[in-house]
Amino acid sequence: MKYNRILLLPILVLLLSCNQDAKKNQTKKRPNILFILVDDMGYHDLNFTGSTYYETPNIDKLAKEGTVFTQGYATSCVCSPSRASILTGKFTARHGVTDWIGAASGENWRKRNRYDKLLPADYLHALPEQDTTLAEAFKKAGYTTFFAGKWHLGGKGSLPLDHGFQINKGGWDKGSPIGGYFSPWRNPSLENKLEGENLTMRLAQETANFIEENKDSAFLAYLSFYAVHGPIETTFTKWQKYRDKAEKSGLAENGFAMEKVLPIRLNQDNPVYAGLVESVDDAVGVLLKKLEELHLDENTIIVFTSDNGGVASGDSYSTSNRPLRGGKGYQWEGGIREPYIIKAPGYSLRGGLVDIPVTGADFYPTLLDLAGLELLPNQHVDGISLKPFLAGDLTYMDRPLFWHYPHYGNQGGKPSSIIRKGNWKLIHYWEDERNELYNLNQDPEEQSNVAEINLEIAMQMEEELLDWLNSVGAKRATPDPEYNSLQRGQYEANIKKELLPNLEKHRKEMLSKDFEPNRDWWGSKVTKD
């Protein structure tokens, strides 16, 4: 009997070892997730979406290997709301974060001295605790979860580690790179290591290190760049490259024109911004190379997108989204249409284009579905899984998409709500209850408001929009009893008289051969004096 036990012992050890190896292999077969979110990158800021000025070979490569959604949307024209939608699977009016966290609302808006007709609605200043975030869902399923970069979804008590991420490199309450894009920066979640180090590349390297350390297990790596948000900065070398390129292409005499409220950039000829875009592409290249080195590229789902349109007005006046109208902060396509790529190995639409309208709320159910995890329909209520599209089933779903922005954008946008259904897009303005209606198939540049000649369609869409807003308890802007039209008129006159010529002057300075922002180029060119 004792002899039999001795014989059985190595068999049991072998069986236990095989069982552990099977479990390990089963875990390894589950796809990894790399989610790349760029801040303020416009739809046309990439070569594959039409830019002839910016150079983005690594992102273009990803687009060729993945599926590009040509009508991919952020759920808001500004950052925090769309970021909350990605992590919750909900439209902004439903989750309640409807403006960038920190923006003034109510009577506090008057301190901006803009003399607007409405007082912006109040909004949540942190990601709702009751929501099960994308990271929490994957963590519960056994994934190791990692966050790097811009968070801007609340401060203490509502940081990445409070919402399902197990590691946080650089995420805190601020929405811009405090201290700039070159070390030393000021970020309590990302220590300074090397003077002059590039923030964008550092975040990519932290992500690459995480991937290597967790190559044998399933992971969710969520890289949220601070770039290309202002203040825009780049190196002398990259500035010179794009300054020369702009000059060779022929510089327009005027770089700006007036939109409804603020000047808007007409062309992509900003060499500093171009350098910042290229730094994002360089960083993406680091990650793609790391996945290939570790032989993880065929078992890693990659998402690439932006949180809102490119900054054409306000802030740093960085880019042009033409032929799309507007940009960040605006209710038109330039403010909400985004680069939208999903690379899902094993699916048929490699390098394919999908022209069906999709949204940032769709990432949550899509990634669960692609990973073989159970969907959470009570959580991601406004998103759908895009897995059928990736598999080649392009059956069109005529579902409505909703946006709600009861605020004034720093870039010139007005308090408004939007519904898109099929080719029709209706914008409802809260200042005067006016509607704009566009057929995006015929008028993607939104130049012809056809609400009056398609009155029945406009009325039906407005009713559906208002019913939906009421159903989710959407907050609305309210009239300001202290509104003074004379003060507002003077404010707008000063913009045309002072801001517009100053922008033109600064543009020409930035494109001159002797441009120098400071001695060390924002810290990228460290001096020893």
Short mmCIF file of C-alpha atoms in Angstrom, two decimals:
data_model
loop_
_atom_site.label_atom_id
_atom_site.label_comp_id
_atom_site.label_asym_id
_atom_site.label_seq_id
_atom_site.Cartn_x
_atom_site.Cartn_y
_atom_site.Cartn_z
CA MET A 1 0.00 0.00 0.00
CA LYS A 2 2.83 2.35 0.89
CA TYR A 3 4.54 1.43 -2.39
CA ASN A 4 1.41 2.37 -4.35
CA ARG A 5 1.27 5.72 -2.64
CA ILE A 6 4.86 6.41 -3.66
CA LEU A 7 3.98 5.61 -7.28
CA LEU A 8 0.89 7.81 -7.19
CA LEU A 9 2.72 10.84 -5.79
CA PRO A 10 4.63 11.83 -8.96
CA ILE A 11 1.49 11.20 -11.01
CA LEU A 12 -0.49 13.59 -8.81
CA VAL A 13 2.28 16.19 -9.04
CA LEU A 14 2.31 15.81 -12.83
CA LEU A 15 -1.47 16.16 -13.04
CA LEU A 16 -1.39 19.24 -10.80
CA SER A 17 1.37 20.77 -12.91
CA CYS A 18 -0.55 20.07 -16.13
CA ASN A 19 -3.66 21.59 -14.64
CA GLN A 20 -1.75 24.75 -13.67
CA ASP A 21 -0.18 24.94 -17.14
CA ALA A 22 -3.63 24.55 -18.70
CA LYS A 23 -4.97 27.38 -16.60
CA LYS A 24 -1.96 29.53 -17.51
CA ASN A 25 -2.38 28.79 -21.22
CA GLN A 26 -6.09 29.48 -20.98
CA THR A 27 -5.32 32.87 -19.45
CA LYS A 28 -2.72 33.63 -22.10
CA LYS A 29 -5.22 32.90 -24.86
CA ARG A 30 -7.47 35.68 -23.63
CA PRO A 31 -6.78 38.80 -25.65
CA ASN A 32 -4.92 41.71 -24.12
CA ILE A 33 -6.28 45.24 -24.49
CA LEU A 34 -4.26 48.34 -25.36
CA PHE A 35 -6.45 51.44 -25.35
CA ILE A 36 -4.77 54.58 -26.71
CA LEU A 37 -6.58 57.87 -26.12
CA VAL A 38 -5.17 61.13 -27.49
CA ASP A 39 -6.27 64.46 -26.05
CA ASP A 40 -7.71 67.01 -28.53
CA MET A 41 -6.61 65.22 -31.70
CA GLY A 42 -8.80 66.20 -34.64
CA TYR A 43 -10.23 63.84 -37.25
CA HIS A 44 -7.94 65.21 -40.00
CA ASP A 45 -4.77 65.36 -37.88
CA LEU A 46 -3.45 62.09 -39.34
CA ASN A 47 -2.11 61.11 -42.75
CA PHE A 48 -4.67 58.35 -43.24
CA THR A 49 -7.52 60.78 -42.55
CA GLY A 50 -6.27 63.33 -45.03
CA SER A 51 -3.53 65.47 -43.50
CA THR A 52 -0.65 66.28 -45.85
CA TYR A 53 1.19 68.31 -43.20
CA TYR A 54 1.43 66.13 -40.09
CA GLU A 55 3.41 62.88 -40.37
CA THR A 56 2.00 59.85 -38.58
CA PRO A 57 3.46 56.63 -40.08
CA ASN A 58 2.95 54.47 -36.98
CA ILE A 59 -0.70 55.38 -36.52
CA ASP A 60 -1.23 54.96 -40.26
CA LYS A 61 0.25 51.45 -39.97
CA LEU A 62 -2.20 50.67 -37.17
CA ALA A 63 -5.06 51.89 -39.35
CA LYS A 64 -3.99 49.56 -42.18
CA GLU A 65 -3.85 46.60 -39.81
CA GLY A 66 -7.11 47.41 -38.06
CA THR A 67 -10.59 48.64 -38.90
CA VAL A 68 -11.23 52.36 -39.34
CA PHE A 69 -14.63 53.74 -38.45
CA THR A 70 -14.96 56.77 -40.70
CA GLN A 71 -17.92 58.12 -38.73
CA GLY A 72 -16.57 57.54 -35.24
CA TYR A 73 -17.65 60.08 -32.65
CA ALA A 74 -16.64 61.23 -29.20
CA THR A 75 -19.70 61.67 -26.99
CA SER A 76 -18.79 65.30 -26.27
CA CYS A 77 -16.98 68.24 -27.80
CA VAL A 78 -14.80 68.53 -24.66
CA CYS A 79 -12.68 66.07 -22.70
CA SER A 80 -14.06 64.95 -19.32
CA PRO A 81 -17.55 64.03 -20.57
CA SER A 82 -16.29 61.87 -23.44
CA ARG A 83 -13.72 60.21 -21.18
CA ALA A 84 -16.48 59.34 -18.72
CA SER A 85 -18.50 57.84 -21.58
CA ILE A 86 -15.64 55.55 -22.63
CA LEU A 87 -15.33 54.21 -19.09
CA THR A 88 -19.08 53.89 -18.40
CA GLY A 89 -20.66 53.11 -21.77
CA LYS A 90 -23.14 55.95 -21.30
CA PHE A 91 -23.93 59.20 -23.07
CA THR A 92 -23.04 62.36 -21.19
CA ALA A 93 -26.55 63.43 -20.17
CA ARG A 94 -27.02 60.05 -18.52
CA HIS A 95 -23.78 59.86 -16.52
CA GLY A 96 -23.93 63.57 -15.62
CA VAL A 97 -20.38 64.74 -16.42
CA THR A 98 -21.38 67.19 -19.15
CA ASP A 99 -18.46 69.66 -19.10
CA TRP A 100 -14.73 69.50 -18.52
CA ILE A 101 -14.24 69.17 -14.79
CA GLY A 102 -13.34 72.55 -13.36
CA ALA A 103 -15.41 74.66 -15.74
CA ALA A 104 -17.58 77.30 -14.10
CA SER A 105 -21.35 76.89 -14.08
CA GLY A 106 -24.39 78.76 -12.78
CA GLU A 107 -23.77 82.28 -11.49
CA ASN A 108 -20.04 81.60 -11.28
CA TRP A 109 -20.01 81.82 -15.07
CA ARG A 110 -20.42 85.58 -14.85
CA LYS A 111 -16.87 85.82 -13.50
CA ARG A 112 -15.66 84.98 -17.01
CA ASN A 113 -17.01 88.39 -18.18
CA ARG A 114 -18.33 86.92 -21.42
CA TYR A 115 -21.85 88.32 -20.91
CA ASP A 116 -23.61 85.25 -22.30
CA LYS A 117 -27.39 84.86 -22.43
CA LEU A 118 -27.49 81.68 -20.35
CA LEU A 119 -26.01 80.40 -17.12
CA PRO A 120 -24.43 77.00 -17.85
CA ALA A 121 -25.94 73.96 -16.13
CA ASP A 122 -24.33 72.34 -13.11
CA TYR A 123 -22.68 68.95 -13.68
CA LEU A 124 -20.95 66.12 -11.84
CA HIS A 125 -17.31 66.86 -11.01
CA ALA A 126 -16.20 63.24 -10.71
CA LEU A 127 -16.85 59.88 -12.30
CA PRO A 128 -19.98 58.45 -10.62
CA GLU A 129 -19.13 55.91 -7.90
CA GLN A 130 -22.12 53.70 -8.67
CA ASP A 131 -20.94 52.93 -12.19
CA THR A 132 -18.94 49.80 -12.94
CA THR A 133 -16.16 51.16 -15.09
CA LEU A 134 -14.52 49.42 -18.02
CA ALA A 135 -11.45 48.87 -15.85
CA GLU A 136 -13.51 47.38 -13.00
CA ALA A 137 -15.20 44.97 -15.39
CA PHE A 138 -11.86 43.71 -16.73
CA LYS A 139 -10.28 43.61 -13.29
CA LYS A 140 -13.15 41.44 -12.05
CA ALA A 141 -12.53 39.11 -14.99
CA GLY A 142 -8.92 38.61 -13.87
CA TYR A 143 -7.17 41.18 -16.05
CA THR A 144 -4.32 43.28 -14.69
CA THR A 145 -5.32 46.90 -15.23
CA PHE A 146 -2.98 49.82 -15.89
CA PHE A 147 -3.55 53.55 -16.46
CA ALA A 148 -1.08 56.14 -17.73
CA GLY A 149 -1.51 59.83 -18.49
CA LYS A 150 -4.42 62.23 -18.35
CA TRP A 151 -7.33 61.34 -16.06
CA HIS A 152 -9.35 64.54 -15.43
CA LEU A 153 -12.31 62.62 -13.98
CA GLY A 154 -12.08 63.80 -10.39
CA GLY A 155 -9.54 64.25 -7.62
CA LYS A 156 -9.01 62.47 -4.32
CA GLY A 157 -11.48 59.61 -4.04
CA SER A 158 -12.09 59.54 -7.79
CA LEU A 159 -8.69 58.78 -9.27
CA PRO A 160 -7.71 55.81 -11.47
CA LEU A 161 -7.00 53.58 -8.48
CA ASP A 162 -10.52 54.30 -7.19
CA HIS A 163 -12.15 53.13 -10.41
CA GLY A 164 -10.63 49.76 -11.19
CA PHE A 165 -7.08 50.52 -12.31
CA GLN A 166 -4.43 48.72 -10.27
CA ILE A 167 -1.51 50.87 -11.45
CA ASN A 168 -1.53 54.61 -12.15
CA LYS A 169 1.25 56.53 -13.87
CA GLY A 170 0.44 60.21 -14.20
CA GLY A 171 -3.32 60.33 -13.72
CA TRP A 172 -4.66 63.05 -11.40
CA ASP A 173 -7.25 65.80 -11.38
CA LYS A 174 -5.52 68.14 -13.84
CA GLY A 175 -6.44 68.15 -17.51
CA SER A 176 -3.31 69.67 -19.02
CA PRO A 177 0.41 68.91 -18.63
CA ILE A 178 1.26 71.10 -15.65
CA GLY A 179 4.87 72.17 -16.09
CA GLY A 180 4.83 71.35 -19.79
CA TYR A 181 5.82 68.45 -22.02
CA PHE A 182 9.44 68.30 -20.91
CA SER A 183 10.75 67.38 -17.47
CA PRO A 184 10.62 68.76 -14.86
CA TRP A 185 6.83 68.60 -14.88
CA ARG A 186 4.54 68.89 -11.86
CA ASN A 187 2.58 65.67 -11.42
CA PRO A 188 2.23 63.85 -8.08
CA SER A 189 1.64 60.54 -9.89
CA LEU A 190 4.64 60.69 -12.22
CA GLU A 191 8.07 61.42 -10.80
CA ASN A 192 10.72 63.32 -12.75
CA LYS A 193 13.69 61.15 -13.70
CA LEU A 194 15.65 62.88 -16.45
CA GLU A 195 15.78 66.60 -17.09
CA GLY A 196 14.29 67.45 -20.47
CA GLU A 197 12.55 64.07 -20.80
CA ASN A 198 9.57 64.07 -23.16
CA LEU A 199 6.29 63.47 -21.28
CA THR A 200 4.56 61.76 -24.19
CA MET A 201 7.42 59.31 -24.70
CA ARG A 202 7.70 58.71 -20.95
CA LEU A 203 4.04 57.68 -20.73
CA ALA A 204 4.53 55.32 -23.67
CA GLN A 205 7.62 53.82 -22.06
CA GLU A 206 5.80 53.30 -18.74
CA THR A 207 3.08 51.50 -20.70
CA ALA A 208 5.64 49.41 -22.60
CA ASN A 209 7.30 48.42 -19.31
CA PHE A 210 3.93 47.36 -17.91
CA ILE A 211 3.22 45.26 -21.00
CA GLU A 212 6.58 43.48 -20.72
CA GLU A 213 6.13 42.82 -17.01
CA ASN A 214 2.68 41.32 -17.65
CA LYS A 215 3.32 39.56 -20.96
CA ASP A 216 2.33 36.18 -19.52
CA SER A 217 -1.06 37.29 -18.22
CA ALA A 218 -4.09 39.11 -19.60
CA PHE A 219 -3.90 42.89 -19.24
CA LEU A 220 -5.79 46.09 -19.94
CA ALA A 221 -3.34 48.93 -20.62
CA TYR A 222 -5.08 52.30 -20.91
CA LEU A 223 -2.73 54.98 -22.22
CA SER A 224 -4.28 58.44 -22.15
CA PHE A 225 -1.83 60.98 -23.56
CA TYR A 226 -1.79 64.58 -22.33
CA ALA A 227 -0.80 65.46 -25.89
CA VAL A 228 -1.91 67.14 -28.04
CA HIS A 229 -3.59 69.44 -25.49
CA GLY A 230 -2.19 72.91 -24.96
CA PRO A 231 0.10 74.47 -24.04
CA ILE A 232 1.62 73.09 -27.22
CA GLU A 233 5.37 72.50 -27.12
CA THR A 234 7.95 70.67 -29.21
CA THR A 235 11.67 70.40 -29.82
CA PHE A 236 13.71 72.74 -32.01
CA THR A 237 14.37 69.90 -34.47
CA LYS A 238 10.72 69.04 -34.97
CA TRP A 239 9.69 72.71 -35.16
CA GLN A 240 12.31 73.36 -37.84
CA LYS A 241 11.21 70.33 -39.86
CA TYR A 242 7.59 71.48 -39.99
CA ARG A 243 8.38 75.18 -40.38
CA ASP A 244 10.36 74.34 -43.49
CA LYS A 245 7.61 72.03 -44.70
CA ALA A 246 4.97 74.75 -44.29
CA GLU A 247 7.11 77.27 -46.15
CA LYS A 248 7.80 74.82 -48.99
CA SER A 249 4.07 74.15 -49.38
CA GLY A 250 3.36 77.87 -49.62
CA LEU A 251 2.11 79.97 -46.74
CA ALA A 252 -1.31 81.56 -46.90
CA GLU A 253 -1.40 85.28 -46.22
CA ASN A 254 -4.10 84.91 -43.59
CA GLY A 255 -4.30 82.02 -41.17
CA PHE A 256 -7.57 82.80 -39.41
CA ALA A 257 -11.15 83.86 -40.06
CA MET A 258 -14.03 84.65 -37.74
CA GLU A 259 -16.44 81.86 -36.82
CA LYS A 260 -19.63 82.77 -34.94
CA VAL A 261 -17.79 83.91 -31.80
CA LEU A 262 -14.03 83.42 -32.05
CA PRO A 263 -11.44 83.31 -34.83
CA ILE A 264 -10.80 79.84 -36.23
CA ARG A 265 -7.66 78.44 -37.82
CA LEU A 266 -7.99 77.91 -41.57
CA ASN A 267 -5.01 75.68 -42.41
CA GLN A 268 -2.72 73.08 -40.91
CA ASP A 269 0.49 75.08 -40.79
CA ASN A 270 1.37 75.22 -37.08
CA PRO A 271 4.92 73.76 -36.80
CA VAL A 272 4.83 73.49 -33.00
CA TYR A 273 1.60 71.53 -33.03
CA ALA A 274 2.89 69.38 -35.89
CA GLY A 275 5.88 68.42 -33.77
CA LEU A 276 3.58 67.51 -30.89
CA VAL A 277 1.49 65.31 -33.20
CA GLU A 278 4.63 63.55 -34.40
CA SER A 279 5.70 62.90 -30.81
CA VAL A 280 2.40 61.04 -30.25
CA ASP A 281 3.08 58.97 -33.37
CA ASP A 282 6.61 58.22 -32.13
CA ALA A 283 5.15 57.04 -28.83
CA VAL A 284 2.60 54.81 -30.55
CA GLY A 285 5.48 53.32 -32.52
CA VAL A 286 7.23 52.35 -29.26
CA LEU A 287 4.16 50.39 -28.19
CA LEU A 288 3.59 48.66 -31.52
CA LYS A 289 7.25 47.63 -31.58
CA LYS A 290 7.08 46.31 -28.01
CA LEU A 291 4.04 44.16 -28.80
CA GLU A 292 5.83 42.72 -31.84
CA GLU A 293 9.02 42.04 -29.87
CA LEU A 294 7.05 40.12 -27.24
CA HIS A 295 4.95 38.31 -29.90
CA LEU A 296 1.82 39.79 -28.39
CA ASP A 297 0.68 41.69 -31.47
CA GLU A 298 -1.58 38.83 -32.64
CA ASN A 299 -3.23 38.52 -29.24
CA THR A 300 -3.72 42.19 -28.38
CA ILE A 301 -6.74 44.29 -29.26
CA ILE A 302 -5.71 47.89 -29.90
CA VAL A 303 -8.01 50.91 -29.82
CA PHE A 304 -6.92 54.33 -31.00
CA THR A 305 -9.14 57.40 -30.65
CA SER A 306 -9.43 60.98 -29.35
CA ASP A 307 -11.67 62.58 -26.74
CA ASN A 308 -12.89 65.52 -28.88
CA GLY A 309 -12.09 67.49 -32.00
CA GLY A 310 -8.90 69.35 -32.75
CA VAL A 311 -8.40 72.80 -31.24
CA ALA A 312 -9.10 75.21 -34.08
CA SER A 313 -10.44 78.03 -31.88
CA GLY A 314 -9.58 79.04 -28.33
CA ASP A 315 -6.81 77.52 -26.21
CA SER A 316 -3.74 77.25 -28.48
CA TYR A 317 -5.56 77.61 -31.83
CA SER A 318 -3.53 74.57 -32.82
CA THR A 319 -4.97 72.97 -35.95
CA SER A 320 -7.60 73.07 -38.65
CA ASN A 321 -10.28 70.41 -38.99
CA ARG A 322 -11.37 71.49 -42.45
CA PRO A 323 -13.29 70.47 -44.42
CA LEU A 324 -15.19 69.59 -41.23
CA ARG A 325 -16.69 72.63 -39.57
CA GLY A 326 -15.57 73.85 -36.16
CA GLY A 327 -13.39 72.01 -33.68
CA LYS A 328 -13.10 71.30 -29.97
CA GLY A 329 -15.90 72.97 -28.03
CA TYR A 330 -18.13 73.25 -31.10
CA GLN A 331 -21.34 71.40 -31.87
CA TRP A 332 -20.39 70.74 -35.50
CA GLU A 333 -18.57 67.70 -36.88
CA GLY A 334 -15.11 69.16 -36.30
CA GLY A 335 -15.84 69.13 -32.58
CA ILE A 336 -17.08 65.57 -32.19
CA ARG A 337 -15.89 63.37 -35.08
CA GLU A 338 -12.69 61.52 -34.22
CA PRO A 339 -10.02 59.13 -35.43
CA TYR A 340 -11.52 55.76 -34.47
CA ILE A 341 -9.49 52.57 -35.01
CA ILE A 342 -9.99 49.09 -33.62
CA LYS A 343 -7.44 46.38 -34.39
CA ALA A 344 -8.89 43.04 -33.35
CA PRO A 345 -6.70 40.15 -34.56
CA GLY A 346 -8.68 37.31 -36.10
CA TYR A 347 -11.43 39.44 -37.63
CA SER A 348 -12.02 39.86 -41.32
CA LEU A 349 -12.03 43.64 -41.71
CA ARG A 350 -8.26 44.06 -41.48
CA GLY A 351 -7.56 47.40 -43.13
CA GLY A 352 -11.26 47.86 -43.77
CA LEU A 353 -13.48 50.91 -43.54
CA VAL A 354 -16.82 51.05 -41.76
CA ASP A 355 -19.03 54.03 -42.61
CA ILE A 356 -21.67 53.37 -39.95
CA PRO A 357 -21.93 56.03 -37.18
CA VAL A 358 -20.43 54.77 -33.91
CA THR A 359 -19.60 56.43 -30.62
CA GLY A 360 -17.24 56.44 -27.66
CA ALA A 361 -19.89 54.66 -25.58
CA ASP A 362 -19.48 51.63 -27.87
CA PHE A 363 -15.94 50.80 -26.78
CA TYR A 364 -17.05 49.30 -23.45
CA PRO A 365 -19.39 46.56 -24.78
CA THR A 366 -17.16 46.00 -27.82
CA LEU A 367 -14.09 45.21 -25.75
CA LEU A 368 -16.03 42.94 -23.39
CA ASP A 369 -17.45 41.09 -26.39
CA LEU A 370 -14.10 40.74 -28.15
CA ALA A 371 -12.52 39.42 -24.94
CA GLY A 372 -15.26 36.82 -24.57
CA LEU A 373 -16.56 38.38 -21.38
CA GLU A 374 -20.19 38.72 -20.36
CA LEU A 375 -21.81 41.98 -21.44
CA LEU A 376 -23.22 44.34 -18.80
CA PRO A 377 -26.27 45.86 -20.54
CA ASN A 378 -27.45 47.64 -17.41
CA GLN A 379 -24.13 49.50 -17.34
CA HIS A 380 -23.18 50.29 -20.93
CA VAL A 381 -26.78 51.20 -21.77
CA ASP A 382 -25.95 53.61 -24.60
CA GLY A 383 -23.25 51.56 -26.28
CA ILE A 384 -23.43 48.57 -28.60
CA SER A 385 -20.84 45.93 -29.42
CA LEU A 386 -19.11 46.63 -32.73
CA LYS A 387 -17.89 43.03 -32.95
CA PRO A 388 -20.34 42.15 -35.78
CA PHE A 389 -18.98 45.05 -37.85
CA LEU A 390 -15.42 43.87 -37.26
CA ALA A 391 -16.48 40.39 -38.39
CA GLY A 392 -17.81 41.80 -41.65
CA ASP A 393 -21.52 42.03 -40.83
CA LEU A 394 -22.25 45.62 -41.84
CA THR A 395 -25.99 45.45 -41.32
CA TYR A 396 -26.90 49.05 -40.63
CA MET A 397 -28.47 49.88 -37.29
CA ASP A 398 -30.55 53.04 -37.50
CA ARG A 399 -30.10 53.96 -33.86
CA PRO A 400 -30.08 57.55 -32.62
CA LEU A 401 -26.90 59.03 -31.13
CA PHE A 402 -27.23 61.83 -28.56
CA TRP A 403 -25.01 64.67 -27.33
CA HIS A 404 -25.83 67.15 -24.56
CA TYR A 405 -23.65 70.17 -23.85
CA PRO A 406 -25.59 72.77 -21.80
CA HIS A 407 -22.47 74.93 -21.55
CA TYR A 408 -20.42 77.51 -23.43
CA GLY A 409 -17.21 76.16 -24.91
CA ASN A 410 -13.98 78.06 -24.37
CA GLN A 411 -13.57 77.66 -28.11
CA GLY A 412 -16.84 79.31 -29.18
CA GLY A 413 -19.46 76.57 -28.97
CA LYS A 414 -22.99 77.32 -27.76
CA PRO A 415 -25.18 75.44 -25.24
CA SER A 416 -26.81 72.81 -27.41
CA SER A 417 -27.98 69.23 -27.74
CA ILE A 418 -27.65 66.99 -30.77
CA ILE A 419 -29.32 63.95 -32.24
CA ARG A 420 -27.92 62.05 -35.20
CA LYS A 421 -30.10 59.46 -36.90
CA GLY A 422 -29.15 57.99 -40.23
CA ASN A 423 -27.74 60.75 -42.39
CA TRP A 424 -29.61 63.44 -40.48
CA LYS A 425 -28.10 65.54 -37.72
CA LEU A 426 -30.15 68.04 -35.74
CA ILE A 427 -28.59 70.60 -33.39
CA HIS A 428 -30.94 72.25 -30.88
CA TYR A 429 -29.65 75.54 -29.43
CA TRP A 430 -30.77 76.43 -25.93
CA GLU A 431 -30.28 80.21 -26.20
CA ASP A 432 -33.19 80.65 -28.61
CA GLU A 433 -34.65 77.12 -29.10
CA ARG A 434 -33.41 77.26 -32.70
CA ASN A 435 -32.66 74.15 -34.76
CA GLU A 436 -30.04 73.41 -37.37
CA LEU A 437 -30.61 70.35 -39.56
CA TYR A 438 -27.97 68.85 -41.83
CA ASN A 439 -27.93 65.90 -44.18
CA LEU A 440 -24.38 64.72 -43.56
CA ASN A 441 -24.37 62.49 -46.61
CA GLN A 442 -24.99 65.49 -48.87
CA ASP A 443 -23.44 68.21 -46.70
CA PRO A 444 -20.67 66.80 -44.46
CA GLU A 445 -19.26 70.32 -44.04
CA GLU A 446 -22.55 71.53 -42.46
CA GLN A 447 -22.88 74.62 -44.60
CA SER A 448 -26.60 74.38 -45.44
CA ASN A 449 -29.13 74.38 -42.62
CA VAL A 450 -32.16 72.65 -44.16
CA ALA A 451 -34.43 72.70 -41.10
CA GLU A 452 -37.02 74.98 -42.69
CA ILE A 453 -37.35 73.02 -45.92
CA ASN A 454 -37.48 69.70 -44.01
CA LEU A 455 -39.72 70.92 -41.23
CA GLU A 456 -41.38 67.57 -40.52
CA ILE A 457 -38.05 65.77 -40.15
CA ALA A 458 -36.72 68.57 -37.93
CA MET A 459 -39.80 68.47 -35.69
CA GLN A 460 -39.69 64.68 -35.36
CA MET A 461 -36.00 64.69 -34.49
CA GLU A 462 -36.39 67.55 -32.02
CA GLU A 463 -39.20 65.69 -30.28
CA GLU A 464 -37.12 62.51 -30.05
CA LEU A 465 -34.15 64.48 -28.71
CA LEU A 466 -36.17 66.31 -26.06
CA ASP A 467 -37.96 63.12 -25.00
CA TRP A 468 -34.64 61.37 -24.52
CA LEU A 469 -33.18 64.26 -22.53
CA ASN A 470 -36.23 64.26 -20.27
CA SER A 471 -36.01 60.49 -19.81
CA VAL A 472 -32.47 60.70 -18.43
CA GLY A 473 -33.06 63.84 -16.34
CA ALA A 474 -30.69 66.01 -18.33
CA LYS A 475 -29.79 69.33 -16.71
CA ARG A 476 -30.20 72.47 -18.79
CA ALA A 477 -28.75 75.95 -18.96
CA THR A 478 -30.99 78.71 -17.64
CA PRO A 479 -31.49 82.35 -18.75
CA ASP A 480 -29.24 84.87 -17.01
CA PRO A 481 -31.47 87.66 -15.65
CA GLU A 482 -28.45 90.00 -15.71
CA TYR A 483 -27.76 89.51 -19.41
CA ASN A 484 -26.86 92.78 -21.14
CA SER A 485 -26.79 92.78 -24.94
CA LEU A 486 -24.68 95.96 -25.08
CA GLN A 487 -21.93 94.41 -22.97
CA ARG A 488 -22.03 91.29 -25.10
CA GLY A 489 -21.75 93.35 -28.28
CA GLN A 490 -18.69 95.17 -26.96
CA TYR A 491 -17.12 91.85 -25.97
CA GLU A 492 -17.53 90.48 -29.50
CA ALA A 493 -16.23 93.70 -31.07
CA ASN A 494 -13.05 93.48 -28.99
CA ILE A 495 -12.45 89.94 -30.20
CA LYS A 496 -12.46 91.06 -33.83
CA LYS A 497 -10.44 94.19 -33.11
CA GLU A 498 -7.76 92.75 -30.82
CA LEU A 499 -7.66 88.95 -30.78
CA LEU A 500 -7.81 88.27 -34.51
CA PRO A 501 -4.80 90.47 -35.47
CA ASN A 502 -2.80 89.15 -32.50
CA LEU A 503 -3.34 85.58 -33.67
CA GLU A 504 -2.17 86.46 -37.16
CA LYS A 505 0.92 88.11 -35.71
CA HIS A 506 1.75 85.12 -33.51
CA ARG A 507 1.28 82.71 -36.43
CA LYS A 508 3.81 84.59 -38.54
CA GLU A 509 6.27 84.74 -35.66
CA MET A 510 6.01 80.97 -35.16
CA LEU A 511 6.72 80.42 -38.86
CA SER A 512 9.66 82.81 -39.04
CA LYS A 513 13.20 81.40 -39.28
CA ASP A 514 14.34 83.09 -36.07
CA PHE A 515 11.42 81.93 -33.89
CA GLU A 516 12.56 80.95 -30.40
CA PRO A 517 9.98 80.49 -27.62
CA ASN A 518 12.72 80.59 -24.96
CA ARG A 519 16.38 79.65 -24.62
CA ASP A 520 15.90 75.93 -23.99
CA TRP A 521 12.79 75.31 -26.13
CA TRP A 522 10.41 74.65 -23.24
CA GLY A 523 13.02 72.55 -21.47
CA SER A 524 13.65 70.12 -24.33
CA LYS A 525 17.04 71.68 -25.03
CA VAL A 526 18.64 71.72 -21.61
CA THR A 527 21.29 74.42 -21.18
CA LYS A 528 24.21 74.31 -18.76
CA ASP A 529 24.54 78.06 -18.22
#
